[in-house]
């Protein structure tokens, strides 16, 4: 039986509470985009769905690589070392800007990918315009992510919560102006959400810098670093740990984001119905994801403190809490499957399709919660490469592969359309949950047998004995 600690539960809720609000607020921005564009037409909603299939993987690749900063900083914070925290933050900024520039160049060629898709001309035009507008937000996004990882690594999760409120305050009026053509601006429809998103990212980065300058929590780290030039050894450390994280996130996100690209030939109504269920699922997923992010922070702190007993108790407590919350979310999703889609659309066909998909969305809540919390706890240990292999196999050959067979072919059953893809997702996430939970327990046993890393500054001892960083 997994041990449960009220102290660890309170600690996790203290860390994850602000993260939940921050994540929900940021997801709410995407909800606002979808609803405000949907009020224009189903085609505008579909444009956001298709564009997100390209934009979100790019954005999350950037985020995933920089997420390596959280466990690195958390372990230094746990061992009460201040200079490396500042050093890695500076190096993270160098890396973030370089990544943003590279991804910006890649996005300028998105039209070539859109040319390969069988889509209506007007849908293609709105999708392309959205991607052009939103690509400029990559640069402030990189700076914001580095600063957020700093705050969360040192245990201040309220920073991202407050800054997310700034984002939503900018997002709504910016959408209003650029979607509907107010204040003398052209009415871009769904494409106007791309401008709003870039403005939101810029506002959040500036607000995070101001918050960091005045916050008490960053006072020990606000000193002139000994080295301002790029430290390629430190940058490579972030890349080694962050690349598997980025690819793991990419595999999971594209499991959803590629579905609109695969079903776009079925028409805007089918894409919009999927988008409703996907957007709702993304919102409720923020709860287990926030618990997982808190797990990364707590695990990093306890490894830095070299407290193995508390480490095991904390991990088991988080898993129990995640399971119970996921069960509640699943029940709510099923009971509200007809009411929730009405928030997004008035189209009867869209509502009927979305309600059917919501039943499937309820089914995978438990496995999704276990897999994300397990993966994040492993991230706090800097064990990321095995997670990459597990997610690759579970999400693509199993999840997406099975979904494509069920959705687009008659090989196993008559083609199920979009519901076939969601069925594949359920199977893929369940496989990931089982394997990641096993890996987490195996890693804890290795820690018990071989001991915790000698020192978080020892870059060759950042996982269980015998593992290199990123393994």
PDB file of C-alpha atoms in Angstrom, residues 152-364:
ATOM      1  CA  UNK A 152       8.965  27.476  -9.770  1.00  0.00           C
ATOM      2  CA  UNK A 153      12.378  25.941  -9.185  1.00  0.00           C
ATOM      3  CA  UNK A 154      12.808  28.003  -6.014  1.00  0.00           C
ATOM      4  CA  UNK A 155       9.285  27.093  -4.905  1.00  0.00           C
ATOM      5  CA  UNK A 156       7.512  30.374  -5.699  1.00  0.00           C
ATOM      6  CA  UNK A 157       4.600  29.131  -7.776  1.00  0.00           C
ATOM      7  CA  UNK A 158       2.486  32.221  -7.138  1.00  0.00           C
ATOM      8  CA  UNK A 159       4.500  34.253  -9.655  1.00  0.00           C
ATOM      9  CA  UNK A 160       3.133  32.426 -12.694  1.00  0.00           C
ATOM     10  CA  UNK A 161      -0.371  32.669 -11.211  1.00  0.00           C
ATOM     11  CA  UNK A 162      -0.297  36.453 -10.944  1.00  0.00           C
ATOM     12  CA  UNK A 163       1.307  36.877 -14.353  1.00  0.00           C
ATOM     13  CA  UNK A 164      -1.289  34.628 -15.976  1.00  0.00           C
ATOM     14  CA  UNK A 165      -3.958  37.076 -14.796  1.00  0.00           C
ATOM     15  CA  UNK A 166      -2.104  39.782 -16.732  1.00  0.00           C
ATOM     16  CA  UNK A 167      -2.279  37.541 -19.778  1.00  0.00           C
ATOM     17  CA  UNK A 168      -6.052  37.031 -19.681  1.00  0.00           C
ATOM     18  CA  UNK A 169      -6.605  40.769 -19.138  1.00  0.00           C
ATOM     19  CA  UNK A 170      -4.701  41.449 -22.363  1.00  0.00           C
ATOM     20  CA  UNK A 171      -6.122  38.484 -24.288  1.00  0.00           C
ATOM     21  CA  UNK A 172      -9.828  39.327 -24.188  1.00  0.00           C
ATOM     22  CA  UNK A 173      -9.659  42.931 -25.446  1.00  0.00           C
ATOM     23  CA  UNK A 174      -6.937  42.046 -27.975  1.00  0.00           C
ATOM     24  CA  UNK A 175      -9.130  39.276 -29.384  1.00  0.00           C
ATOM     25  CA  UNK A 176     -12.086  41.642 -29.516  1.00  0.00           C
ATOM     26  CA  UNK A 177     -10.101  44.206 -31.477  1.00  0.00           C
ATOM     27  CA  UNK A 178      -8.438  41.906 -33.993  1.00  0.00           C
ATOM     28  CA  UNK A 179     -11.148  39.255 -34.478  1.00  0.00           C
ATOM     29  CA  UNK A 180     -14.035  41.666 -34.973  1.00  0.00           C
ATOM     30  CA  UNK A 181     -12.113  44.658 -36.371  1.00  0.00           C
ATOM     31  CA  UNK A 182     -12.482  47.309 -33.673  1.00  0.00           C
ATOM     32  CA  UNK A 183     -10.561  50.567 -33.070  1.00  0.00           C
ATOM     33  CA  UNK A 184      -9.846  50.912 -36.769  1.00  0.00           C
ATOM     34  CA  UNK A 185      -8.227  47.477 -37.102  1.00  0.00           C
ATOM     35  CA  UNK A 186      -9.160  45.000 -39.876  1.00  0.00           C
ATOM     36  CA  UNK A 187     -11.520  42.160 -38.916  1.00  0.00           C
ATOM     37  CA  UNK A 188      -9.221  39.130 -39.184  1.00  0.00           C
ATOM     38  CA  UNK A 189     -11.679  36.611 -37.729  1.00  0.00           C
ATOM     39  CA  UNK A 190      -9.973  33.568 -36.177  1.00  0.00           C
ATOM     40  CA  UNK A 191      -6.605  34.704 -37.543  1.00  0.00           C
ATOM     41  CA  UNK A 192      -6.775  37.747 -35.260  1.00  0.00           C
ATOM     42  CA  UNK A 193      -6.225  35.416 -32.294  1.00  0.00           C
ATOM     43  CA  UNK A 194      -2.632  35.072 -33.517  1.00  0.00           C
ATOM     44  CA  UNK A 195      -2.002  38.782 -32.983  1.00  0.00           C
ATOM     45  CA  UNK A 196      -3.669  38.649 -29.577  1.00  0.00           C
ATOM     46  CA  UNK A 197      -1.556  35.662 -28.514  1.00  0.00           C
ATOM     47  CA  UNK A 198       1.703  37.413 -29.440  1.00  0.00           C
ATOM     48  CA  UNK A 199       0.661  40.510 -27.491  1.00  0.00           C
ATOM     49  CA  UNK A 200      -0.268  38.361 -24.493  1.00  0.00           C
ATOM     50  CA  UNK A 201       3.140  36.654 -24.489  1.00  0.00           C
ATOM     51  CA  UNK A 202       4.910  40.015 -24.648  1.00  0.00           C
ATOM     52  CA  UNK A 203       2.847  41.404 -21.770  1.00  0.00           C
ATOM     53  CA  UNK A 204       3.476  38.327 -19.626  1.00  0.00           C
ATOM     54  CA  UNK A 205       7.242  38.454 -20.184  1.00  0.00           C
ATOM     55  CA  UNK A 206       7.443  42.121 -19.225  1.00  0.00           C
ATOM     56  CA  UNK A 207       5.252  41.542 -16.165  1.00  0.00           C
ATOM     57  CA  UNK A 208       7.410  38.575 -15.097  1.00  0.00           C
ATOM     58  CA  UNK A 209      10.578  40.690 -15.311  1.00  0.00           C
ATOM     59  CA  UNK A 210       9.009  43.409 -13.172  1.00  0.00           C
ATOM     60  CA  UNK A 211       7.743  40.844 -10.646  1.00  0.00           C
ATOM     61  CA  UNK A 212      11.176  39.215 -10.481  1.00  0.00           C
ATOM     62  CA  UNK A 213      12.891  42.520  -9.849  1.00  0.00           C
ATOM     63  CA  UNK A 214      10.784  43.314  -6.796  1.00  0.00           C
ATOM     64  CA  UNK A 215       9.930  39.855  -5.394  1.00  0.00           C
ATOM     65  CA  UNK A 216      11.464  38.857  -2.061  1.00  0.00           C
ATOM     66  CA  UNK A 217      11.865  35.275  -3.250  1.00  0.00           C
ATOM     67  CA  UNK A 218      14.387  36.283  -5.910  1.00  0.00           C
ATOM     68  CA  UNK A 219      16.385  38.608  -3.634  1.00  0.00           C
ATOM     69  CA  UNK A 220      19.142  36.012  -2.969  1.00  0.00           C
ATOM     70  CA  UNK A 221      19.641  35.585  -6.726  1.00  0.00           C
ATOM     71  CA  UNK A 222      19.618  39.231  -7.825  1.00  0.00           C
ATOM     72  CA  UNK A 223      23.361  39.723  -8.061  1.00  0.00           C
ATOM     73  CA  UNK A 224      25.684  40.320 -10.973  1.00  0.00           C
ATOM     74  CA  UNK A 225      26.711  36.841 -12.150  1.00  0.00           C
ATOM     75  CA  UNK A 226      30.390  36.009 -12.377  1.00  0.00           C
ATOM     76  CA  UNK A 227      29.901  35.026 -16.017  1.00  0.00           C
ATOM     77  CA  UNK A 228      27.609  36.759 -18.486  1.00  0.00           C
ATOM     78  CA  UNK A 229      28.918  35.096 -21.625  1.00  0.00           C
ATOM     79  CA  UNK A 230      27.385  31.816 -22.828  1.00  0.00           C
ATOM     80  CA  UNK A 231      28.517  28.756 -20.870  1.00  0.00           C
ATOM     81  CA  UNK A 232      28.124  25.983 -23.408  1.00  0.00           C
ATOM     82  CA  UNK A 233      28.690  23.272 -20.804  1.00  0.00           C
ATOM     83  CA  UNK A 234      25.731  24.539 -18.739  1.00  0.00           C
ATOM     84  CA  UNK A 235      23.635  25.066 -21.870  1.00  0.00           C
ATOM     85  CA  UNK A 236      24.415  21.529 -22.994  1.00  0.00           C
ATOM     86  CA  UNK A 237      23.342  20.244 -19.567  1.00  0.00           C
ATOM     87  CA  UNK A 238      19.964  21.926 -20.053  1.00  0.00           C
ATOM     88  CA  UNK A 239      19.685  20.544 -23.582  1.00  0.00           C
ATOM     89  CA  UNK A 240      20.562  16.994 -22.470  1.00  0.00           C
ATOM     90  CA  UNK A 241      17.888  16.975 -19.812  1.00  0.00           C
ATOM     91  CA  UNK A 242      15.396  19.105 -21.712  1.00  0.00           C
ATOM     92  CA  UNK A 243      15.450  17.412 -25.111  1.00  0.00           C
ATOM     93  CA  UNK A 244      13.755  14.207 -23.886  1.00  0.00           C
ATOM     94  CA  UNK A 245      11.235  16.365 -21.985  1.00  0.00           C
ATOM     95  CA  UNK A 246      10.478  18.400 -25.111  1.00  0.00           C
ATOM     96  CA  UNK A 247      10.124  15.313 -27.272  1.00  0.00           C
ATOM     97  CA  UNK A 248       7.918  13.568 -24.695  1.00  0.00           C
ATOM     98  CA  UNK A 249       5.609  16.583 -24.545  1.00  0.00           C
ATOM     99  CA  UNK A 250       5.684  16.773 -28.337  1.00  0.00           C
ATOM    100  CA  UNK A 251       4.603  13.153 -28.677  1.00  0.00           C
ATOM    101  CA  UNK A 252       1.695  13.634 -26.281  1.00  0.00           C
ATOM    102  CA  UNK A 253       0.506  16.961 -27.678  1.00  0.00           C
ATOM    103  CA  UNK A 254       0.720  15.862 -31.289  1.00  0.00           C
ATOM    104  CA  UNK A 255      -1.415  12.875 -30.372  1.00  0.00           C
ATOM    105  CA  UNK A 256      -4.220  15.450 -30.119  1.00  0.00           C
ATOM    106  CA  UNK A 257      -2.965  18.259 -32.321  1.00  0.00           C
ATOM    107  CA  UNK A 258      -2.491  16.099 -35.414  1.00  0.00           C
ATOM    108  CA  UNK A 259      -6.047  14.799 -35.299  1.00  0.00           C
ATOM    109  CA  UNK A 260      -7.505  17.963 -36.935  1.00  0.00           C
ATOM    110  CA  UNK A 261      -4.941  17.575 -39.702  1.00  0.00           C
ATOM    111  CA  UNK A 262      -6.048  13.962 -40.250  1.00  0.00           C
ATOM    112  CA  UNK A 263      -9.798  14.671 -40.230  1.00  0.00           C
ATOM    113  CA  UNK A 264      -9.818  18.053 -41.988  1.00  0.00           C
ATOM    114  CA  UNK A 265     -11.102  16.355 -45.158  1.00  0.00           C
ATOM    115  CA  UNK A 266     -14.249  15.366 -43.238  1.00  0.00           C
ATOM    116  CA  UNK A 267     -15.266  19.025 -43.057  1.00  0.00           C
ATOM    117  CA  UNK A 268     -15.402  21.950 -40.591  1.00  0.00           C
ATOM    118  CA  UNK A 269     -18.224  20.442 -38.483  1.00  0.00           C
ATOM    119  CA  UNK A 270     -16.202  17.335 -37.595  1.00  0.00           C
ATOM    120  CA  UNK A 271     -13.084  19.405 -36.860  1.00  0.00           C
ATOM    121  CA  UNK A 272     -15.109  21.820 -34.724  1.00  0.00           C
ATOM    122  CA  UNK A 273     -16.729  18.957 -32.758  1.00  0.00           C
ATOM    123  CA  UNK A 274     -13.308  17.514 -32.004  1.00  0.00           C
ATOM    124  CA  UNK A 275     -12.053  20.976 -31.080  1.00  0.00           C
ATOM    125  CA  UNK A 276     -14.794  21.443 -28.479  1.00  0.00           C
ATOM    126  CA  UNK A 277     -13.974  18.179 -26.702  1.00  0.00           C
ATOM    127  CA  UNK A 278     -10.235  18.734 -27.028  1.00  0.00           C
ATOM    128  CA  UNK A 279     -10.396  22.253 -25.622  1.00  0.00           C
ATOM    129  CA  UNK A 280     -12.449  21.101 -22.626  1.00  0.00           C
ATOM    130  CA  UNK A 281     -10.051  18.197 -22.050  1.00  0.00           C
ATOM    131  CA  UNK A 282      -7.099  20.571 -22.159  1.00  0.00           C
ATOM    132  CA  UNK A 283      -8.712  22.704 -19.459  1.00  0.00           C
ATOM    133  CA  UNK A 284      -9.403  19.869 -17.007  1.00  0.00           C
ATOM    134  CA  UNK A 285      -5.986  18.325 -17.766  1.00  0.00           C
ATOM    135  CA  UNK A 286      -4.431  21.371 -16.104  1.00  0.00           C
ATOM    136  CA  UNK A 287      -5.323  19.905 -12.700  1.00  0.00           C
ATOM    137  CA  UNK A 288      -3.220  16.687 -12.911  1.00  0.00           C
ATOM    138  CA  UNK A 289      -0.575  18.559 -14.907  1.00  0.00           C
ATOM    139  CA  UNK A 290      -0.252  21.121 -12.114  1.00  0.00           C
ATOM    140  CA  UNK A 291       0.110  18.327  -9.571  1.00  0.00           C
ATOM    141  CA  UNK A 292       2.842  16.900 -11.771  1.00  0.00           C
ATOM    142  CA  UNK A 293       4.645  20.240 -11.988  1.00  0.00           C
ATOM    143  CA  UNK A 294       4.457  20.486  -8.200  1.00  0.00           C
ATOM    144  CA  UNK A 295       5.893  16.960  -8.055  1.00  0.00           C
ATOM    145  CA  UNK A 296       8.892  18.066 -10.139  1.00  0.00           C
ATOM    146  CA  UNK A 297       9.570  20.909  -7.716  1.00  0.00           C
ATOM    147  CA  UNK A 298       9.059  18.860  -4.537  1.00  0.00           C
ATOM    148  CA  UNK A 299      11.151  15.933  -5.797  1.00  0.00           C
ATOM    149  CA  UNK A 300      13.958  18.295  -6.811  1.00  0.00           C
ATOM    150  CA  UNK A 301      13.957  19.969  -3.396  1.00  0.00           C
ATOM    151  CA  UNK A 302      14.023  16.655  -1.510  1.00  0.00           C
ATOM    152  CA  UNK A 303      16.846  15.289  -3.660  1.00  0.00           C
ATOM    153  CA  UNK A 304      18.792  18.477  -2.971  1.00  0.00           C
ATOM    154  CA  UNK A 305      18.090  17.956   0.741  1.00  0.00           C
ATOM    155  CA  UNK A 306      19.038  14.251   0.383  1.00  0.00           C
ATOM    156  CA  UNK A 307      15.865  13.129   2.174  1.00  0.00           C
ATOM    157  CA  UNK A 308      15.049   9.737   0.657  1.00  0.00           C
ATOM    158  CA  UNK A 309      12.254   8.763   3.044  1.00  0.00           C
ATOM    159  CA  UNK A 310      10.386  12.023   2.463  1.00  0.00           C
ATOM    160  CA  UNK A 311      10.964  11.603  -1.271  1.00  0.00           C
ATOM    161  CA  UNK A 312       9.140   8.262  -1.409  1.00  0.00           C
ATOM    162  CA  UNK A 313       6.304   9.536   0.801  1.00  0.00           C
ATOM    163  CA  UNK A 314       5.890  12.678  -1.283  1.00  0.00           C
ATOM    164  CA  UNK A 315       5.686  10.736  -4.551  1.00  0.00           C
ATOM    165  CA  UNK A 316       3.130   8.228  -3.263  1.00  0.00           C
ATOM    166  CA  UNK A 317       1.036  11.033  -1.777  1.00  0.00           C
ATOM    167  CA  UNK A 318       0.968  12.902  -5.076  1.00  0.00           C
ATOM    168  CA  UNK A 319      -0.089   9.767  -6.962  1.00  0.00           C
ATOM    169  CA  UNK A 320      -2.968   9.110  -4.548  1.00  0.00           C
ATOM    170  CA  UNK A 321      -4.171  12.711  -4.751  1.00  0.00           C
ATOM    171  CA  UNK A 322      -3.926  12.685  -8.556  1.00  0.00           C
ATOM    172  CA  UNK A 323      -5.959   9.467  -8.807  1.00  0.00           C
ATOM    173  CA  UNK A 324      -8.758  10.784  -6.581  1.00  0.00           C
ATOM    174  CA  UNK A 325      -8.985  14.107  -8.405  1.00  0.00           C
ATOM    175  CA  UNK A 326      -8.971  12.347 -11.793  1.00  0.00           C
ATOM    176  CA  UNK A 327     -11.895  10.163 -10.710  1.00  0.00           C
ATOM    177  CA  UNK A 328     -13.889  13.287  -9.833  1.00  0.00           C
ATOM    178  CA  UNK A 329     -13.029  14.903 -13.177  1.00  0.00           C
ATOM    179  CA  UNK A 330     -14.084  11.779 -15.064  1.00  0.00           C
ATOM    180  CA  UNK A 331     -17.466  11.709 -13.325  1.00  0.00           C
ATOM    181  CA  UNK A 332     -18.031  15.430 -13.964  1.00  0.00           C
ATOM    182  CA  UNK A 333     -17.090  15.069 -17.646  1.00  0.00           C
ATOM    183  CA  UNK A 334     -19.559  12.262 -18.197  1.00  0.00           C
ATOM    184  CA  UNK A 335     -22.427  13.974 -16.363  1.00  0.00           C
ATOM    185  CA  UNK A 336     -21.884  17.316 -18.168  1.00  0.00           C
ATOM    186  CA  UNK A 337     -21.265  15.885 -21.655  1.00  0.00           C
ATOM    187  CA  UNK A 338     -24.334  17.647 -23.097  1.00  0.00           C
ATOM    188  CA  UNK A 339     -24.049  20.957 -21.239  1.00  0.00           C
ATOM    189  CA  UNK A 340     -20.347  21.758 -21.744  1.00  0.00           C
ATOM    190  CA  UNK A 341     -20.376  21.796 -25.594  1.00  0.00           C
ATOM    191  CA  UNK A 342     -23.140  24.426 -25.541  1.00  0.00           C
ATOM    192  CA  UNK A 343     -20.595  26.914 -24.200  1.00  0.00           C
ATOM    193  CA  UNK A 344     -18.587  26.600 -27.392  1.00  0.00           C
ATOM    194  CA  UNK A 345     -21.107  26.428 -30.212  1.00  0.00           C
ATOM    195  CA  UNK A 346     -24.770  26.680 -31.185  1.00  0.00           C
ATOM    196  CA  UNK A 347     -24.444  24.361 -34.180  1.00  0.00           C
ATOM    197  CA  UNK A 348     -26.582  21.258 -33.507  1.00  0.00           C
ATOM    198  CA  UNK A 349     -24.294  18.947 -35.484  1.00  0.00           C
ATOM    199  CA  UNK A 350     -21.211  20.174 -33.638  1.00  0.00           C
ATOM    200  CA  UNK A 351     -22.955  19.751 -30.266  1.00  0.00           C
ATOM    201  CA  UNK A 352     -24.068  16.189 -30.991  1.00  0.00           C
ATOM    202  CA  UNK A 353     -20.616  15.084 -32.115  1.00  0.00           C
ATOM    203  CA  UNK A 354     -18.857  16.811 -29.195  1.00  0.00           C
ATOM    204  CA  UNK A 355     -21.147  15.139 -26.638  1.00  0.00           C
ATOM    205  CA  UNK A 356     -20.213  11.711 -27.976  1.00  0.00           C
ATOM    206  CA  UNK A 357     -16.500  12.489 -27.815  1.00  0.00           C
ATOM    207  CA  UNK A 358     -16.876  13.771 -24.234  1.00  0.00           C
ATOM    208  CA  UNK A 359     -17.782  10.241 -23.120  1.00  0.00           C
ATOM    209  CA  UNK A 360     -14.450   9.031 -24.432  1.00  0.00           C
ATOM    210  CA  UNK A 361     -12.681  12.008 -22.839  1.00  0.00           C
ATOM    211  CA  UNK A 362     -14.067  10.918 -19.456  1.00  0.00           C
ATOM    212  CA  UNK A 363     -12.627   7.423 -19.852  1.00  0.00           C
ATOM    213  CA  UNK A 364      -8.957   8.377 -20.066  1.00  0.00           C
TER     214      UNK A 364
END
